[in-house]
XYZ file of N, CA and C in Angstrom:
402
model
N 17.384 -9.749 24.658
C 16.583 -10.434 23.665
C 17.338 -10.452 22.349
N 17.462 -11.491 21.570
C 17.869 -11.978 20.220
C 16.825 -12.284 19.183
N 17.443 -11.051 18.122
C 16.048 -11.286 17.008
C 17.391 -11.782 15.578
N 17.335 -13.052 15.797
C 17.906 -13.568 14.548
C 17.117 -14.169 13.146
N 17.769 -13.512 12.057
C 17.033 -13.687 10.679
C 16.800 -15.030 10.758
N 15.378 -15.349 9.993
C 14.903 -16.465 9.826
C 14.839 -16.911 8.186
N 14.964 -18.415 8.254
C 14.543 -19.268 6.781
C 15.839 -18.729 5.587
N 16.773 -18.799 6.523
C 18.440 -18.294 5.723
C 18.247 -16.989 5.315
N 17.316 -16.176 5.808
C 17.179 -14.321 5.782
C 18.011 -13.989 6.376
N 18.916 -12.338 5.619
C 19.958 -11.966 6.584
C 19.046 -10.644 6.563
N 19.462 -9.712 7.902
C 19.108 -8.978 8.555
C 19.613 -7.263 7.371
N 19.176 -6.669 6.420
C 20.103 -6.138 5.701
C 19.738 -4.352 6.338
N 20.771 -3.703 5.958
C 20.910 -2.053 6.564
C 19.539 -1.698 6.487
N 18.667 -1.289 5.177
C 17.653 -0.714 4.961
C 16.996 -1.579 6.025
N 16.590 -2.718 6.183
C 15.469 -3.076 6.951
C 15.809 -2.642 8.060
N 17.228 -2.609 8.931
C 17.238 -2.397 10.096
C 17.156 -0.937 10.448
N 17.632 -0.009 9.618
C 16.672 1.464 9.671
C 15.522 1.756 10.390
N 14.894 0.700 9.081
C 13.463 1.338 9.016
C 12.680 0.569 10.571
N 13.325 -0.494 11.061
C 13.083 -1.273 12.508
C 13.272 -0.209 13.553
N 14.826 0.792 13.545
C 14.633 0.661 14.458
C 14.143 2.067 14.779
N 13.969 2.958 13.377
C 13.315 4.296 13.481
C 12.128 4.118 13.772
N 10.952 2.695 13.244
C 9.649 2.917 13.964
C 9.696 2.252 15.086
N 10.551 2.512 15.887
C 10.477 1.789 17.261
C 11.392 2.948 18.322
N 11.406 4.032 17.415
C 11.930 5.223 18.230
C 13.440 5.376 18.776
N 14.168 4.161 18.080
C 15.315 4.523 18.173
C 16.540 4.854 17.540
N 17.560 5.646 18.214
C 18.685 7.035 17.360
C 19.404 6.000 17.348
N 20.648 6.047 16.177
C 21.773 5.497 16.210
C 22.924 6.330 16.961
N 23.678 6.286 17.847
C 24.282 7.396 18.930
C 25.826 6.400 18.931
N 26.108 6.557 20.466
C 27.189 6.085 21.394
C 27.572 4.783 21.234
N 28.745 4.895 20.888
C 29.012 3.219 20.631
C 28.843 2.541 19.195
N 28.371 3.699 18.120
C 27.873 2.353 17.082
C 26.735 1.862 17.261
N 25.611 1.811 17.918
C 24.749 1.433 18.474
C 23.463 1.775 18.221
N 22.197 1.584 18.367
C 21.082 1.954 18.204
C 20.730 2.224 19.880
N 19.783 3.169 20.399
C 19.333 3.650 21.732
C 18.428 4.587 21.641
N 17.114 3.899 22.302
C 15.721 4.497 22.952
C 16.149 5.236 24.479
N 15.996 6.806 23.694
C 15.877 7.356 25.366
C 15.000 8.029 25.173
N 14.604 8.328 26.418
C 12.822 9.475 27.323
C 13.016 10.518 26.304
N 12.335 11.577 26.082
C 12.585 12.644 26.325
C 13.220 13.691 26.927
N 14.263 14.362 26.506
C 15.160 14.776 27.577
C 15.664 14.324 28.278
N 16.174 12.784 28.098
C 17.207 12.318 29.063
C 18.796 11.618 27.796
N 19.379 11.869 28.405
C 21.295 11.209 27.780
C 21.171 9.614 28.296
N 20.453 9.436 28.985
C 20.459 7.740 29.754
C 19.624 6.907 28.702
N 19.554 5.501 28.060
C 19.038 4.706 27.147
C 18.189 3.912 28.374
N 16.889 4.031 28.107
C 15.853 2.816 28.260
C 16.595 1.887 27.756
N 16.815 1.263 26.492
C 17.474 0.080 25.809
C 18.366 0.268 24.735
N 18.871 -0.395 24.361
C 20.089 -0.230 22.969
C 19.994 -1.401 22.234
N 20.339 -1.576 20.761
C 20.265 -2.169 20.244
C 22.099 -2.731 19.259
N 22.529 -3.794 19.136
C 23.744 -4.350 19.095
C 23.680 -5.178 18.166
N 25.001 -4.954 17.021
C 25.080 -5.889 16.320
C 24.949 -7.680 16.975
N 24.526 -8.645 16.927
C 24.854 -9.883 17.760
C 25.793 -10.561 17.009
N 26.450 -9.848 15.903
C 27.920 -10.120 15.120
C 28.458 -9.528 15.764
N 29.766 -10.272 15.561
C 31.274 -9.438 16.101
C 31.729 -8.681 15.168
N 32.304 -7.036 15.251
C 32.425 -6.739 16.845
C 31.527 -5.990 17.405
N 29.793 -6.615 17.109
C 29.084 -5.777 17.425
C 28.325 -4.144 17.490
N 28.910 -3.307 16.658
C 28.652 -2.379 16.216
C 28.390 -2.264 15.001
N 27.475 -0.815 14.271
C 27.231 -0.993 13.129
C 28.084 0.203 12.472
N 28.517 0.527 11.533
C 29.217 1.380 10.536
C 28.421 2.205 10.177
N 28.423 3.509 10.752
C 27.244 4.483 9.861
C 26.977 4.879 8.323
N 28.335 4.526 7.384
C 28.613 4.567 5.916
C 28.471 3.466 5.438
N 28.290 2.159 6.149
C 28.251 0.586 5.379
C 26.297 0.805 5.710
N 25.445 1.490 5.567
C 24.219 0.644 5.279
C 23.727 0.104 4.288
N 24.118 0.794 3.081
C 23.812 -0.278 2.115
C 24.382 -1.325 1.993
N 25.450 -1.721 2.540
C 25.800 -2.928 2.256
C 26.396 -4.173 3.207
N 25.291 -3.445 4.525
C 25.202 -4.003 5.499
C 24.213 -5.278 5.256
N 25.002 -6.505 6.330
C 23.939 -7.451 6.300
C 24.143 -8.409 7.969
N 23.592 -8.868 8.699
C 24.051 -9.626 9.462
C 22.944 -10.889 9.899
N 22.990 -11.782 10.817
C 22.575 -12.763 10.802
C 21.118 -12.142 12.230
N 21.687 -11.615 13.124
C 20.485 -10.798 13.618
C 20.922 -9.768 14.934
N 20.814 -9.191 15.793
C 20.833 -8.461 16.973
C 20.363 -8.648 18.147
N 20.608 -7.841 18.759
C 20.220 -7.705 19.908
C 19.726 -6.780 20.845
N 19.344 -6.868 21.467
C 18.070 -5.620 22.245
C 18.812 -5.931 23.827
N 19.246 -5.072 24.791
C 19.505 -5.058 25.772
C 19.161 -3.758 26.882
N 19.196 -4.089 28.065
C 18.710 -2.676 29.140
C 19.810 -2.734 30.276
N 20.089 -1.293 30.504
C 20.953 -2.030 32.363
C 20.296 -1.082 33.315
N 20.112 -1.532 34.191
C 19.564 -0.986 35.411
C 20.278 -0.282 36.391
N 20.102 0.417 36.911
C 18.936 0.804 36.734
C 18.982 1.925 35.820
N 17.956 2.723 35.130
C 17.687 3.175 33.898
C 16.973 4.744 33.967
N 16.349 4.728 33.244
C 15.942 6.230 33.048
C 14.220 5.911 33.393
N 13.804 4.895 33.031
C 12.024 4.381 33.794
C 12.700 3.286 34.932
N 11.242 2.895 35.538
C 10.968 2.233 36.118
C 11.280 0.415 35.343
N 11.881 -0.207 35.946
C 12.642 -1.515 35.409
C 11.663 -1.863 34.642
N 10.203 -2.249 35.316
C 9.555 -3.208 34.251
C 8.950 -2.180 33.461
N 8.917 -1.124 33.446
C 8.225 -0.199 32.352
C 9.533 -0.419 31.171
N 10.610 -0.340 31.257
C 11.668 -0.799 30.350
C 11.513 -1.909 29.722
N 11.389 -2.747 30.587
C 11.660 -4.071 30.062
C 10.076 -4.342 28.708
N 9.168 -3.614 29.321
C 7.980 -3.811 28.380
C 8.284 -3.268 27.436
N 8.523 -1.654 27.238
C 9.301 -0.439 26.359
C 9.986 -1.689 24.850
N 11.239 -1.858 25.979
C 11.931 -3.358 25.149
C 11.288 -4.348 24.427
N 10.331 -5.336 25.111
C 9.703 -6.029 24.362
C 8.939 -6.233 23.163
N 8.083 -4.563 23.380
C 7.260 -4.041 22.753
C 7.910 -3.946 21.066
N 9.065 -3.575 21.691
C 10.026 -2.670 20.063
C 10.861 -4.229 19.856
N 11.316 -5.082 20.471
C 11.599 -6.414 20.309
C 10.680 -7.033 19.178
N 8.943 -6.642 19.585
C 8.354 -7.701 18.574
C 7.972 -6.792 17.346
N 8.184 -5.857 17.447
C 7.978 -5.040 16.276
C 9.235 -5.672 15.306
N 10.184 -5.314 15.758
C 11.457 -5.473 15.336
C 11.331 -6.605 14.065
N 10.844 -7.804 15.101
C 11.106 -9.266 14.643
C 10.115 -9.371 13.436
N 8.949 -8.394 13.772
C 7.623 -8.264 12.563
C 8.808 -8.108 10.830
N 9.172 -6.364 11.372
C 9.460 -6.398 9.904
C 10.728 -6.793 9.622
N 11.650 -7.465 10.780
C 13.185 -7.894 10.071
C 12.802 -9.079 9.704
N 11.820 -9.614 9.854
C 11.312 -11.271 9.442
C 12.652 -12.418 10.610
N 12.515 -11.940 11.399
C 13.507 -12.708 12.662
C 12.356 -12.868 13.764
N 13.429 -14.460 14.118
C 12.929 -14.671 15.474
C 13.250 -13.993 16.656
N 11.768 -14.083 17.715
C 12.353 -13.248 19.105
C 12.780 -14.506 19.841
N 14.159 -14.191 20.560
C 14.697 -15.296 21.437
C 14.906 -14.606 22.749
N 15.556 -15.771 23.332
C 15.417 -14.902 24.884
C 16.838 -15.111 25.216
N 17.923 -14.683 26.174
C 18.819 -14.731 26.882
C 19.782 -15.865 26.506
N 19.464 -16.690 26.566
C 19.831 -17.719 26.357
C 19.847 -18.529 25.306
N 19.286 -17.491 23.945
C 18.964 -17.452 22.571
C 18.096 -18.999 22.221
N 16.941 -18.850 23.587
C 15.753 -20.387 22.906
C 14.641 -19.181 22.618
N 13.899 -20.027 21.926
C 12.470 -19.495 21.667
C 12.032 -19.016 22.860
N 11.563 -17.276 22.492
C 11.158 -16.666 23.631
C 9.137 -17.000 23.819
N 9.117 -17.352 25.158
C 8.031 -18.257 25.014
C 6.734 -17.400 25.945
N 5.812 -17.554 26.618
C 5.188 -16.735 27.168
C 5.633 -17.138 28.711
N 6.266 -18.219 29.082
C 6.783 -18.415 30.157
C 7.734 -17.522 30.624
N 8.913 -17.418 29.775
C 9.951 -16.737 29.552
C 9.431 -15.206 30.152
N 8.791 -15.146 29.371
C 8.488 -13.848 29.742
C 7.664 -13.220 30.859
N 6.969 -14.140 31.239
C 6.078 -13.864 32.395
C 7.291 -14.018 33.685
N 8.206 -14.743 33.589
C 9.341 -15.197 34.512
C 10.334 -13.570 34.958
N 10.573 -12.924 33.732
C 11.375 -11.814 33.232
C 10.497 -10.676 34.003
N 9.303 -10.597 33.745
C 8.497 -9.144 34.182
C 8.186 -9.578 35.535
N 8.268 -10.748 35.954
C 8.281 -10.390 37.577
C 9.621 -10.535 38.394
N 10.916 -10.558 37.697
C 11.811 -10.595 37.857
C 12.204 -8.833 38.172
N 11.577 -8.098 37.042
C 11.424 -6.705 36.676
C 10.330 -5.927 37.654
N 9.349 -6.509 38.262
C 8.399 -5.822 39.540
C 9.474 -6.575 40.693
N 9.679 -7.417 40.952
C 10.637 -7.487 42.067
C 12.347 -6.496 42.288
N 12.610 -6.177 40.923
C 13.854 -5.745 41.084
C 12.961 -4.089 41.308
N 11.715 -3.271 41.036
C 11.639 -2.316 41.105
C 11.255 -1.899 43.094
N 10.286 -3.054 43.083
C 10.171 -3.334 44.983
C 11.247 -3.030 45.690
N 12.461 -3.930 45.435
C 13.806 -3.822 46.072
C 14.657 -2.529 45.964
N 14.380 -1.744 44.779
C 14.910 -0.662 44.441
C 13.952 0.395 44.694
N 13.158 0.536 45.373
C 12.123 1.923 45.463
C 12.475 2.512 46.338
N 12.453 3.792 45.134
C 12.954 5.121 46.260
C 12.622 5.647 47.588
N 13.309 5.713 48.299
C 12.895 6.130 49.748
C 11.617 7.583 50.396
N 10.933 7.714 50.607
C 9.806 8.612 50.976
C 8.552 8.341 50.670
């Protein structure tokens, strides 16, 4: 998912802080922002500059700015796929609340309710195919 600043808004350090601390996620591995469980090293999701080269500078926040990010998951994960993918969404539209950005989808169009209804059963089918044995 792509949350790019809207109405010539750029995305600046302080706001993205404060995004992605109320949405429960550490800045860690990679430069990166990442939601994990409790007691787990594995990321539910991460969050990515959608500038090149994609990482953020832990000493540039004040004078950080970019055009917007990105929210991504890989599977399989530390939950259950579509419990992720919701996890994701959830902190996706928060995100977009206070960075004043749009939520886009994959393919960076307007993420629509189609889109998404398409995605979460994409996410109960990939958990069907993947369920643990017993």
């Amino acid at each position: 998912l792509f949350l790019l600043a809207r109405d010539n808004h750029v995305i600046n350090g302080a706001d993205l802080l404060h995004a992605t601390v109320s949405t429960g996620m550490e800045f860690g591995d990679m430069g990166i922002f990442h939601r994990r469980p409790e007691g787990s090293d594995q990321a539910v999701f991460s969050l990515a500059n959608a500038s090149k080269p994609g990482h953020f500078e832990r000493d540039e926040w004040n004078t950080f700015e970019t055009q917007g990010v990105v929210l991504f998951m890989a599977l399989p994960g530390p939950l259950q796929a579509l419990d992720a993918w919701d996890s994701m969404l959830a902190a996706a539209r928060r995100c977009s609340e206070i960075l004043y950005a749009d939520l886009l989808d994959d393919e960076r169009n307007p993420f629509t309710r189609q889109r998404e209804a398409q995605i979460r059963e994409e996410m109960r089918e990939y958990d069907r195919r993947n369920k643990p044995a017993g």
